[in-house]
PDB file of C-alpha atoms in Angstrom:
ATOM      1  CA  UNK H  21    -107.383  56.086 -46.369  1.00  0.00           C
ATOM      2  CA  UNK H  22    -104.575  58.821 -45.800  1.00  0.00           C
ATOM      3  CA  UNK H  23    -103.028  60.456 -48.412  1.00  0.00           C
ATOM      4  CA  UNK H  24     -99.657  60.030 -46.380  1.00  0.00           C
ATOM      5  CA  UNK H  25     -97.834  57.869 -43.836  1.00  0.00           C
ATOM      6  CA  UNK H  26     -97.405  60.465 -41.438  1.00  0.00           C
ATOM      7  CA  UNK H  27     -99.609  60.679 -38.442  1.00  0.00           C
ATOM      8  CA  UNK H  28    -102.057  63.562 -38.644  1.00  0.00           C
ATOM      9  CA  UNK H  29    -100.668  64.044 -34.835  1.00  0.00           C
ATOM     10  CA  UNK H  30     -97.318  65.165 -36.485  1.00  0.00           C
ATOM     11  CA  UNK H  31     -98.889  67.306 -39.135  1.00  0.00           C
ATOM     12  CA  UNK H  32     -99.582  71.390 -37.896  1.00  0.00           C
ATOM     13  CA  UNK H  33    -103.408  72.287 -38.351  1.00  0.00           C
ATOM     14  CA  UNK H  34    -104.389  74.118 -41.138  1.00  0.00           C
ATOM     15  CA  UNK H  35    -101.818  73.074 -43.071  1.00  0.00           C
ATOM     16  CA  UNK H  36    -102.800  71.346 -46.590  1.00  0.00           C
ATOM     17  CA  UNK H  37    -100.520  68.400 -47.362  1.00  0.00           C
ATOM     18  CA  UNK H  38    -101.113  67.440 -51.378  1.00  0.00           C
ATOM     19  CA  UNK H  39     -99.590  64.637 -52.889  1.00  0.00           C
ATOM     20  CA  UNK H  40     -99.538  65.167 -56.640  1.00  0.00           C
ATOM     21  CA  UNK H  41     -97.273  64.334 -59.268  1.00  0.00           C
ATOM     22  CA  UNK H  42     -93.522  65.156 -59.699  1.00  0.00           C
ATOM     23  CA  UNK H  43     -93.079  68.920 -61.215  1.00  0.00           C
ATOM     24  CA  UNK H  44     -92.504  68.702 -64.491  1.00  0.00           C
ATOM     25  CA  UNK H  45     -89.385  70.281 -66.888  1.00  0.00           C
ATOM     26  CA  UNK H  46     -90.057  73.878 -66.072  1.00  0.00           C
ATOM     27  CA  UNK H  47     -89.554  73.048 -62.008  1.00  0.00           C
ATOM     28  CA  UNK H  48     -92.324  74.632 -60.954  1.00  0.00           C
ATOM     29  CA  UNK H  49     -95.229  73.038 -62.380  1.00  0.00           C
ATOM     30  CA  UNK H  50     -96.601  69.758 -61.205  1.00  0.00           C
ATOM     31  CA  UNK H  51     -97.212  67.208 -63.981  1.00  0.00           C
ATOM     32  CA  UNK H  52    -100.815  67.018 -65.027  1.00  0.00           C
ATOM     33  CA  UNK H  53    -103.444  70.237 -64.692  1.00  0.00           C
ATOM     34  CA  UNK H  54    -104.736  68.515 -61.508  1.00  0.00           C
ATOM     35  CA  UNK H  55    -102.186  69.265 -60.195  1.00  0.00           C
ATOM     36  CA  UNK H  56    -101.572  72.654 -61.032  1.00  0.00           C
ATOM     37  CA  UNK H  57    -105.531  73.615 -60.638  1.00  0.00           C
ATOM     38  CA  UNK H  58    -104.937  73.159 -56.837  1.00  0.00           C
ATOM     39  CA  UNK H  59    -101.527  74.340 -56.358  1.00  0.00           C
ATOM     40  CA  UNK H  60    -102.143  77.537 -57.887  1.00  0.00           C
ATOM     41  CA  UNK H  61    -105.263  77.922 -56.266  1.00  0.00           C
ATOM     42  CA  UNK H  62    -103.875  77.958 -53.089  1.00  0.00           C
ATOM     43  CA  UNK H  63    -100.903  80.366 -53.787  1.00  0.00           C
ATOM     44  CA  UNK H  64    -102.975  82.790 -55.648  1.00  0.00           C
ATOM     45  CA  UNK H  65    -104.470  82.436 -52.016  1.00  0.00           C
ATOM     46  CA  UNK H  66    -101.848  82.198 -49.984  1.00  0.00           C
ATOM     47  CA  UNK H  67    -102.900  78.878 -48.429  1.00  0.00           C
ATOM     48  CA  UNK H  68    -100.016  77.130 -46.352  1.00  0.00           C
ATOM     49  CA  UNK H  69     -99.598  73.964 -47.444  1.00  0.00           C
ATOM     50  CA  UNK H  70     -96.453  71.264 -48.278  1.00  0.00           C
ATOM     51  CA  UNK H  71     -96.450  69.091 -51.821  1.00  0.00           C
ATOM     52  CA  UNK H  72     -95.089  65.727 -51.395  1.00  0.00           C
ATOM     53  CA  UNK H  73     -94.804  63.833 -55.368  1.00  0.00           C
ATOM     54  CA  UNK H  74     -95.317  60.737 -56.482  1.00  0.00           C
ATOM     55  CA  UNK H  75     -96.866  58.614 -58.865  1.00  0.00           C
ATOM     56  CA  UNK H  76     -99.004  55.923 -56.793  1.00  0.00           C
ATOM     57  CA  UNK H  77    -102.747  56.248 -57.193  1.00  0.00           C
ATOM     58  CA  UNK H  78    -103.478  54.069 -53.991  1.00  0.00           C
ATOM     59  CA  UNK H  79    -102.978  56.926 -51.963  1.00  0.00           C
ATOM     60  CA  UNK H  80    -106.236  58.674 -52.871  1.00  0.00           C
ATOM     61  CA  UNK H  81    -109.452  57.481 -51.858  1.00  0.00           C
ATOM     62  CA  UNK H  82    -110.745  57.944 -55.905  1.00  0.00           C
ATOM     63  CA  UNK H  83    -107.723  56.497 -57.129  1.00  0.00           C
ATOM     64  CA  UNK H  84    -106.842  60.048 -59.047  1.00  0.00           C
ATOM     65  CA  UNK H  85    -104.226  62.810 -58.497  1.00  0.00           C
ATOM     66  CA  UNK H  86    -104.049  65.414 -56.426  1.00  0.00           C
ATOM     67  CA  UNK H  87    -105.166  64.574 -52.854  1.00  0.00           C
ATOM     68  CA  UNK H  88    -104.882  66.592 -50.108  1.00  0.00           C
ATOM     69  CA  UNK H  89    -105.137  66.070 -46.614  1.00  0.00           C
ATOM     70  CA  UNK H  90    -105.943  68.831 -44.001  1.00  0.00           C
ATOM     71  CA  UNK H  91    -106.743  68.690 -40.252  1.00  0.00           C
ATOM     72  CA  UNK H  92    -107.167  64.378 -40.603  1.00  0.00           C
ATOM     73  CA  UNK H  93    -109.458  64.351 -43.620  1.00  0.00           C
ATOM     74  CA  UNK H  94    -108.420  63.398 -46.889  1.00  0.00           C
ATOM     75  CA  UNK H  95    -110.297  65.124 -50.173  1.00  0.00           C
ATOM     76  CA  UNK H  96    -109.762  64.373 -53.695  1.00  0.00           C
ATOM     77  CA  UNK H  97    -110.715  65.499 -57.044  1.00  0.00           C
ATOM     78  CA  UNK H  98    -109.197  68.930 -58.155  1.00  0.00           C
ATOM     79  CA  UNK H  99    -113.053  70.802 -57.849  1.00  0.00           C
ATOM     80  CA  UNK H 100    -114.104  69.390 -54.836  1.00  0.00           C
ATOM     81  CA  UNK H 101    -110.460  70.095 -53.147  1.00  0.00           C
ATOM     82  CA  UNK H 102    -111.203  73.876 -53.976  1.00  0.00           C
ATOM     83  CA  UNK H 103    -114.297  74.089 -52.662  1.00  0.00           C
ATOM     84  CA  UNK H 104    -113.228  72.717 -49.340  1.00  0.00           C
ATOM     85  CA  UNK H 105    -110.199  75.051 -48.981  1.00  0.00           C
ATOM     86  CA  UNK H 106    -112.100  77.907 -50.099  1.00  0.00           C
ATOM     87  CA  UNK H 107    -114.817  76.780 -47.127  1.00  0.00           C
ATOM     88  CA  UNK H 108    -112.286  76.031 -44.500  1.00  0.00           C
ATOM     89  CA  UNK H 109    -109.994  79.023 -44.787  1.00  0.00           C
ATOM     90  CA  UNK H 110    -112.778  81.618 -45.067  1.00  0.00           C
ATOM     91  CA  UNK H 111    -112.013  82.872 -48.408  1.00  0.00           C
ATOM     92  CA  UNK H 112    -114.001  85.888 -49.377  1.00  0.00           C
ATOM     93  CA  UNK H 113    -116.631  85.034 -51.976  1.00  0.00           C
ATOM     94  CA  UNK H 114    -116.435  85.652 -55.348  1.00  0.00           C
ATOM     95  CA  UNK H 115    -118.604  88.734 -56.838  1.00  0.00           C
ATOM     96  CA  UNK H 116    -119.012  87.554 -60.079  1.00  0.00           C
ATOM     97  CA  UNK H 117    -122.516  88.210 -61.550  1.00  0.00           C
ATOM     98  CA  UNK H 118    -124.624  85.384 -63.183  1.00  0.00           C
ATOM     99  CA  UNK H 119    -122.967  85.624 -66.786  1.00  0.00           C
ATOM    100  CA  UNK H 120    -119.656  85.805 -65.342  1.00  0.00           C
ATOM    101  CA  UNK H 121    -120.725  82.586 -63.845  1.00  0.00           C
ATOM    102  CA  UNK H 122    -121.990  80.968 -66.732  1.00  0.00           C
ATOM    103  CA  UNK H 123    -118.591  81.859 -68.598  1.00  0.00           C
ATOM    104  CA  UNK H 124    -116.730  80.030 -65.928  1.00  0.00           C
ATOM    105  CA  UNK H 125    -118.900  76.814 -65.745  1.00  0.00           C
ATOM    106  CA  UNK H 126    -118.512  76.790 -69.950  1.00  0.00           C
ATOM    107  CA  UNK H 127    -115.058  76.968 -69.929  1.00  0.00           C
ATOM    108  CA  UNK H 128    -114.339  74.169 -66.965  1.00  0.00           C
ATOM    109  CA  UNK H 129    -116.157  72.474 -69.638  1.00  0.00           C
ATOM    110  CA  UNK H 130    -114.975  73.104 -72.548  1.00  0.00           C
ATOM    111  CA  UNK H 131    -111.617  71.881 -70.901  1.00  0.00           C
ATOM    112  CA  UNK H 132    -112.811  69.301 -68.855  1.00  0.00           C
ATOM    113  CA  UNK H 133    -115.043  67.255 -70.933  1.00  0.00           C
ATOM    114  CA  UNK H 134    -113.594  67.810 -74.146  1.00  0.00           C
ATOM    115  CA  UNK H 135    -110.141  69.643 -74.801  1.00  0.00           C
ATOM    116  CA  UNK H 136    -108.490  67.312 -72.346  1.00  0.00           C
ATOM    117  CA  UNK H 137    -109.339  64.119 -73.902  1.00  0.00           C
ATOM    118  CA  UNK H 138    -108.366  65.534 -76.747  1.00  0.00           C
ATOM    119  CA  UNK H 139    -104.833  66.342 -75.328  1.00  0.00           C
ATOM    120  CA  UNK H 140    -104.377  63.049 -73.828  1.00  0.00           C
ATOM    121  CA  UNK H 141    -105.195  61.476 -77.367  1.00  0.00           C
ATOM    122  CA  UNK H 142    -102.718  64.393 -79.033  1.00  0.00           C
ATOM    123  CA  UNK H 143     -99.780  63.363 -76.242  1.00  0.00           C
ATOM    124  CA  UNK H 144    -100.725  60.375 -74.640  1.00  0.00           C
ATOM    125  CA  UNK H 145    -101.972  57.974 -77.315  1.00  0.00           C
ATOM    126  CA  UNK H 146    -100.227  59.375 -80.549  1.00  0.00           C
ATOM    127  CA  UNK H 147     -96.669  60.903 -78.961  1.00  0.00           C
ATOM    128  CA  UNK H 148     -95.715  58.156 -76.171  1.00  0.00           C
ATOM    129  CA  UNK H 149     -92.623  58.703 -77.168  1.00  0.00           C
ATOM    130  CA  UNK H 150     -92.456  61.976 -75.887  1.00  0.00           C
ATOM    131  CA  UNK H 151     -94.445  60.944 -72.902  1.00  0.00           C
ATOM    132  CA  UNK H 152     -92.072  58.382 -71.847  1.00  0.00           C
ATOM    133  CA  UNK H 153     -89.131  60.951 -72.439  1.00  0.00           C
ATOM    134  CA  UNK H 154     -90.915  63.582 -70.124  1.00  0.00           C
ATOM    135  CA  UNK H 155     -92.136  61.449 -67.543  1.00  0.00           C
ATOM    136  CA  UNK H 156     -90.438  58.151 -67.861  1.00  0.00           C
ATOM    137  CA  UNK H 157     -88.017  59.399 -64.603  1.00  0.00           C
ATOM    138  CA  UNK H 158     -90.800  59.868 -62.607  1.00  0.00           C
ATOM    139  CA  UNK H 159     -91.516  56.105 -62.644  1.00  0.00           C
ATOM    140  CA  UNK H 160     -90.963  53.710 -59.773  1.00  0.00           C
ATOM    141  CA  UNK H 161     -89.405  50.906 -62.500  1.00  0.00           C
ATOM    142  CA  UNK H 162     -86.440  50.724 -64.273  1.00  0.00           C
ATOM    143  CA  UNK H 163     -85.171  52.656 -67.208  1.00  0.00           C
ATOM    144  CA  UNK H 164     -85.361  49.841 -69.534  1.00  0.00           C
ATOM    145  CA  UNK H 165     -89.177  49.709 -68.872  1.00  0.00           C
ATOM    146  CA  UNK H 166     -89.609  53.269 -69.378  1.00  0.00           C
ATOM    147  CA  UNK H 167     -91.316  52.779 -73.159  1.00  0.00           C
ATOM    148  CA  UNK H 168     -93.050  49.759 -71.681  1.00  0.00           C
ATOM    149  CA  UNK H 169     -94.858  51.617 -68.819  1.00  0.00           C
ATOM    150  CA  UNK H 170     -96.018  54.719 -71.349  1.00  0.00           C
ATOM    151  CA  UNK H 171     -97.138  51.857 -73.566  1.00  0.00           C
ATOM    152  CA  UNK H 172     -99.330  50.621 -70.595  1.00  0.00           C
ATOM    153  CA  UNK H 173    -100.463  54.362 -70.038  1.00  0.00           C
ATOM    154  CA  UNK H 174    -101.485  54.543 -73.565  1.00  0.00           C
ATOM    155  CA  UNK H 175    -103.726  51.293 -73.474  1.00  0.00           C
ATOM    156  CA  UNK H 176    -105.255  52.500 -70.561  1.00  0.00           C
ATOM    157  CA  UNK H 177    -105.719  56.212 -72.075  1.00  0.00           C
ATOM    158  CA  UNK H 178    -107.428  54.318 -74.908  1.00  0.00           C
ATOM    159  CA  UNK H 179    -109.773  52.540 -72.693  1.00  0.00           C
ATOM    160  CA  UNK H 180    -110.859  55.699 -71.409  1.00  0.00           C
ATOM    161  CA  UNK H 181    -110.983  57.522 -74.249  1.00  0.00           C
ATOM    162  CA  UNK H 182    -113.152  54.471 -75.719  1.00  0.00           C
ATOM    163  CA  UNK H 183    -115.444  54.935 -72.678  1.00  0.00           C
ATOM    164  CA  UNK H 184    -116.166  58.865 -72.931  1.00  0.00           C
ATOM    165  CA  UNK H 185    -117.148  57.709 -76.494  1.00  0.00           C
ATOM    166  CA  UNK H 186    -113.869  59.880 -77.939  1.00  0.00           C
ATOM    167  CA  UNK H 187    -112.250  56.913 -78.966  1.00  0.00           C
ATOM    168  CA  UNK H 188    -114.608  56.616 -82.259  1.00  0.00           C
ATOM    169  CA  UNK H 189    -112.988  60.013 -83.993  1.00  0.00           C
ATOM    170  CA  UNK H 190    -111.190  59.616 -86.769  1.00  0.00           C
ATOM    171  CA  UNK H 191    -107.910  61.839 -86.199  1.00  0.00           C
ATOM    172  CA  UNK H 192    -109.365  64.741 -88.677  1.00  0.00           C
ATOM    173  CA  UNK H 193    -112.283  64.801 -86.642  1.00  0.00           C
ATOM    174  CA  UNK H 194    -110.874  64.936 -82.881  1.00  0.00           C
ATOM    175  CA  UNK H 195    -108.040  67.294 -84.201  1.00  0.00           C
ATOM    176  CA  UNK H 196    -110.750  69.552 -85.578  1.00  0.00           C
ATOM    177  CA  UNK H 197    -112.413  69.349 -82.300  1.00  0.00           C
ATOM    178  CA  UNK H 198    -109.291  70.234 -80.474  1.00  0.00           C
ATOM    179  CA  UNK H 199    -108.546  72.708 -82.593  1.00  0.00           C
ATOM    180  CA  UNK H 200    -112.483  74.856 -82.187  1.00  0.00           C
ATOM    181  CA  UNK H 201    -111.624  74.254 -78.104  1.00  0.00           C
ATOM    182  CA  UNK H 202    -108.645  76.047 -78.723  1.00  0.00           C
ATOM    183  CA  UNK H 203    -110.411  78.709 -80.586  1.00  0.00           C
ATOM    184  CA  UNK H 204    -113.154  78.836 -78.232  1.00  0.00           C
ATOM    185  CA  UNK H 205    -111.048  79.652 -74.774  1.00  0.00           C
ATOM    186  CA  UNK H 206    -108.693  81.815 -76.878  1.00  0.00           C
ATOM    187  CA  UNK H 207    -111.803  84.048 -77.657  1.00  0.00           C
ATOM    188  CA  UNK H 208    -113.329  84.040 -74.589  1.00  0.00           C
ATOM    189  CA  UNK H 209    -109.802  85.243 -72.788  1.00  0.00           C
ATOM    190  CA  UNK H 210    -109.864  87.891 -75.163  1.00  0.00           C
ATOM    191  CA  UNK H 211    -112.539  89.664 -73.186  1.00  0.00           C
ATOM    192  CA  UNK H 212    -111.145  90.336 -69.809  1.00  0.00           C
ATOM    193  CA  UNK H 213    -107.478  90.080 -67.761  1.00  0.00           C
ATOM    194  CA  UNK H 214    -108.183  86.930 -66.408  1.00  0.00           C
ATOM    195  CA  UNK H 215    -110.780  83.876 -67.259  1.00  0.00           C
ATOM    196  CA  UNK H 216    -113.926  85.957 -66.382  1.00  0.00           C
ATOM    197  CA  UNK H 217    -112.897  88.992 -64.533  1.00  0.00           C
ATOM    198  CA  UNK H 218    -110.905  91.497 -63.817  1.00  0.00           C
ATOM    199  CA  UNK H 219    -108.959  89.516 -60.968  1.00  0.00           C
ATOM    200  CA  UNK H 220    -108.081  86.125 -60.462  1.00  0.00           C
ATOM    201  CA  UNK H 221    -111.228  83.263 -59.486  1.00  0.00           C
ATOM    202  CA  UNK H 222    -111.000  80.015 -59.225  1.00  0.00           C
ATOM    203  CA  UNK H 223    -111.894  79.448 -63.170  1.00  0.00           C
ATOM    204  CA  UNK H 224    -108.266  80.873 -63.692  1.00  0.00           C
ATOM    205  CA  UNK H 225    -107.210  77.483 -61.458  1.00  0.00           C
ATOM    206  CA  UNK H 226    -108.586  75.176 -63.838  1.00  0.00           C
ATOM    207  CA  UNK H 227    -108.228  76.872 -67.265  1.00  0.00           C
ATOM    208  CA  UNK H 228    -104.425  78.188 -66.189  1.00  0.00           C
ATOM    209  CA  UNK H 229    -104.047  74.546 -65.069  1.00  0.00           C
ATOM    210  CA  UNK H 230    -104.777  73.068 -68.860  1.00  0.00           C
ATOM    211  CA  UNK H 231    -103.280  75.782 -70.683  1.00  0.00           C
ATOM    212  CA  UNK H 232    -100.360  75.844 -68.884  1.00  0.00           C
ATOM    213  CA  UNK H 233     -99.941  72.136 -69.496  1.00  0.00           C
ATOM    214  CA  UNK H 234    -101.042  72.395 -73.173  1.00  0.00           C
ATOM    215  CA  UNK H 235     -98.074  74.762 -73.710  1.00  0.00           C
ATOM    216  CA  UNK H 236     -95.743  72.776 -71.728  1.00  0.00           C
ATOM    217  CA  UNK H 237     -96.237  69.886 -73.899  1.00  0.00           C
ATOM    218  CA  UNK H 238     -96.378  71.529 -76.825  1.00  0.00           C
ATOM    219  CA  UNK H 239     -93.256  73.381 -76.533  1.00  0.00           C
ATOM    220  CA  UNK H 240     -91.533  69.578 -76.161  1.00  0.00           C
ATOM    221  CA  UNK H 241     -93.062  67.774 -79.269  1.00  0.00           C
ATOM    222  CA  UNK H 242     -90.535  67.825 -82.308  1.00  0.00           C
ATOM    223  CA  UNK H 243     -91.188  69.848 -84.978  1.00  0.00           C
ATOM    224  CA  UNK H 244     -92.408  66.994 -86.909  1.00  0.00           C
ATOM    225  CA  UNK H 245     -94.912  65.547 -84.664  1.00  0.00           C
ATOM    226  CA  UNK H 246     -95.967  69.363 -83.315  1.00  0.00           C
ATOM    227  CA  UNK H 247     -97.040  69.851 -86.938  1.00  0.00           C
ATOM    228  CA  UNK H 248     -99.704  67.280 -86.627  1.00  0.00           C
ATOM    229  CA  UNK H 249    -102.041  69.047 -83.957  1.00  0.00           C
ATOM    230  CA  UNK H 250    -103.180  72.606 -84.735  1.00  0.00           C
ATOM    231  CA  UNK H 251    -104.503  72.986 -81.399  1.00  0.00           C
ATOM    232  CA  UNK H 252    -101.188  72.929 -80.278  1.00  0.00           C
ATOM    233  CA  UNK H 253    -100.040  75.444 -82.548  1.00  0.00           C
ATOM    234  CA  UNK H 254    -102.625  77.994 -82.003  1.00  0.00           C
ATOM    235  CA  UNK H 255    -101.847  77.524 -78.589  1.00  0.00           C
ATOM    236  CA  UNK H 256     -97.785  78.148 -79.333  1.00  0.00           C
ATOM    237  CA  UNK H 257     -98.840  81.312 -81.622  1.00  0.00           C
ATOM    238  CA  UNK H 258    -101.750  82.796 -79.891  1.00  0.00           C
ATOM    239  CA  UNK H 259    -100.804  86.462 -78.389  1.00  0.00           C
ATOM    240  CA  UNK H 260    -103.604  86.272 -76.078  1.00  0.00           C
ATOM    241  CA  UNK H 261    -103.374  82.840 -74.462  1.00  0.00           C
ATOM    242  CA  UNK H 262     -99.486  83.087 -73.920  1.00  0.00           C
ATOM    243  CA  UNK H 263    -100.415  86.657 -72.438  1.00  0.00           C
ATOM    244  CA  UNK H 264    -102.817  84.997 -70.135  1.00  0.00           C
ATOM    245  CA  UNK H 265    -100.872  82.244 -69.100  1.00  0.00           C
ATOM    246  CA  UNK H 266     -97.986  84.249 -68.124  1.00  0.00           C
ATOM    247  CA  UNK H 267    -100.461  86.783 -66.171  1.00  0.00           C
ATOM    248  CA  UNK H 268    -101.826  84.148 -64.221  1.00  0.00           C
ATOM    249  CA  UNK H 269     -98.239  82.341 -63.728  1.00  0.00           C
ATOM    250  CA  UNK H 270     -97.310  85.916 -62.408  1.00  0.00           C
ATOM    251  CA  UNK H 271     -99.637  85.784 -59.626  1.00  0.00           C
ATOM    252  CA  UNK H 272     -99.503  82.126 -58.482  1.00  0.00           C
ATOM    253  CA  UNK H 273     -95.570  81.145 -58.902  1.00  0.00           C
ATOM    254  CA  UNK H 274     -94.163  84.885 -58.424  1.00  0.00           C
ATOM    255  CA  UNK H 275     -91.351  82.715 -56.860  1.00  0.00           C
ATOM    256  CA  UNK H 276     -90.885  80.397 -59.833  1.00  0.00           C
ATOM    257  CA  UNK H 277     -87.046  80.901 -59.442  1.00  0.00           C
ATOM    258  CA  UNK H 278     -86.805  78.938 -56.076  1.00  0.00           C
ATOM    259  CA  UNK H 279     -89.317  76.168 -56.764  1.00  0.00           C
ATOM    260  CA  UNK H 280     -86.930  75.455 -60.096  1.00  0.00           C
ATOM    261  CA  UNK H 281     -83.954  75.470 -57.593  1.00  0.00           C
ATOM    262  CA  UNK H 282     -85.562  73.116 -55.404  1.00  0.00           C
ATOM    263  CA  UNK H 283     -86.674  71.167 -57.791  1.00  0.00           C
ATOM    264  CA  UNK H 284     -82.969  70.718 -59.367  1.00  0.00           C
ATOM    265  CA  UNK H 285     -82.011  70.319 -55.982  1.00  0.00           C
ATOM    266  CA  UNK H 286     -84.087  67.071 -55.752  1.00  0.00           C
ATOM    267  CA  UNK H 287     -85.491  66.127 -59.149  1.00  0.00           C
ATOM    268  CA  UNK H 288     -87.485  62.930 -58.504  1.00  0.00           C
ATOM    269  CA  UNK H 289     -89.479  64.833 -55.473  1.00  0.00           C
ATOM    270  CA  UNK H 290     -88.378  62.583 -52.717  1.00  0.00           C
ATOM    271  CA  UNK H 291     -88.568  65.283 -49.956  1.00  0.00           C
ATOM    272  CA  UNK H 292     -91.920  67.543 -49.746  1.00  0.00           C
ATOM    273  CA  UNK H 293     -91.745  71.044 -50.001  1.00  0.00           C
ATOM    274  CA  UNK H 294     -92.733  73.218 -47.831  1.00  0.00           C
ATOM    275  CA  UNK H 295     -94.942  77.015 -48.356  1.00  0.00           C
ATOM    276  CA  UNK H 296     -95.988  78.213 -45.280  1.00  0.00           C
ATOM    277  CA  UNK H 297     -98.069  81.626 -45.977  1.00  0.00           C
ATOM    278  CA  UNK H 298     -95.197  84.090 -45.924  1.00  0.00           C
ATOM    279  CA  UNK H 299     -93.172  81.778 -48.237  1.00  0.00           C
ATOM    280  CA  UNK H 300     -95.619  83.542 -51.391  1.00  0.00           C
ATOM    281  CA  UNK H 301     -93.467  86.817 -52.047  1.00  0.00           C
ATOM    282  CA  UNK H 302     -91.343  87.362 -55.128  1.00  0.00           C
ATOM    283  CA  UNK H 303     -87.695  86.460 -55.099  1.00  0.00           C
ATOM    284  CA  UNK H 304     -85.639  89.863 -55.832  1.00  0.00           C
TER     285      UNK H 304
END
């Protein structure tokens, strides 16, 4: 199944089309880390591509957001995306040495398999408030039905959460949890400029991509409710992951300024945008 109702006759070659969700309150950040894994993978690359938003899971072939489509053939799933772009467009390899390696596969997994379910639980399951503030625009229903479409997010978050087996924590335990995945990226970033090197791999994709996210969200929970989930305050307080955000946010949206003016431009993401390769300089 296409990702998008265009034919691939009208679409240039070697051009990634992604459909993803709508960017969230900064402008420049698509909602979810999925999203963000891949975009800023292929500007840190300088990989052509146009972003069309929306919220409908029937246009990937998993069901899950991002997709892209490139050349006719649709790919989803955030990990496999990258490794087809990196394949496709030639990118140089990576000379990372076997530890370097192993550092990257342990933190994909640390957020992943663990400090995302704990987020959605944090944001999802016990703030749908928020949730239904932040993204209740974005929905194809009403405003009335805002709360009710969160509260059928949440039930479904449950479910999943049930099904990883993360759904049996008592809240001490998953914000403790949470809190030592926090703790465990934060002192692994301490080690080098970016995830596991010097430079920017595709590790930085994925943990920028949750971080980035984390923060986000964080930044928008009341004081109250922020209280509640010391992950999210370590993340608010901690020198070296707002330092590492912002390094890699430097090198993937160095034109942050015009995204957020397209994005006020058209706030629900009805047109796609469009980066062809010499689109990635910084605005002056």
């Amino acid at each position: 199944m296409p990702c998008f109702t265009a034919p691939a006759a009208e679409k240039e070659r070697n051009v990634v089309h992604m459909q993803c969700f709508p960017r969230n309150e900064s402008g420049y950040f698509p909602g979810g880390p999925a999203g963000i894994i891949v975009e800023s993978f292929m500007r840190a690359h300088k990989i052509p591509h146009v972003v069309h938003f929306g919220v409908d899971p029937e246009v990937s072939p998993t069901g899950r957001l991002p997709c892209i489509e490139l050349n006719g053939e649709t790919t989803a799933e955030s990990h496999f995306i990258i490794e087809r772009l990196a394949r496709e467009f030639n990118l140089p390899e990576e000379k990372l040495s076997r530890a370097q390696r192993a550092k990257g596969i342990a933190l994909r997994r640390i957020f992943e398999q663990s400090a995302n379910f704990h987020h959605i639980r944090a944001f999802i399951v016990d703030n749908v408030e928020t949730g239904a503030r932040l993204f209740g625009p974005f929905l194809p229903v009403p405003k009335f039905m805002h709360g009710f479409a969160m509260g059928q997010a949440r039930k479904n978050q449950i479910a999943n959460l049930n099904t990883q087996g993360e759904g049996d924590l008592t809240d001490v335990q998953y914000h403790a949890e949470f809190l030592s995945d926090i703790e465990a990226a934060e002192a692994m970033l301490e080690e080098s400029d970016f995830a596991v090197s010097s430079e920017f791999t595709h590790v930085d994709s994925t943990v920028f991509g949750y971080l980035s996210i984390i923060r986000s969200i964080a930044r928008q929970l009341p004081a109250d409710r922020l209280a509640l989930v010391p992950a999210y305050q370590l993340v608010l307080r901690s020198a070296v992951i707002n330092a590492y955000v912002d390094r890699v946010e430097a090198v993937t949206y160095p034109d942050a300024a015009k995204i957020l003016a397209m994005t006020k431009a058209d706030p629900k993401g009805k047109e796609p945008q469009s980066f062809p390769k010499q689109a990635f300089t910084k605005a002056n």
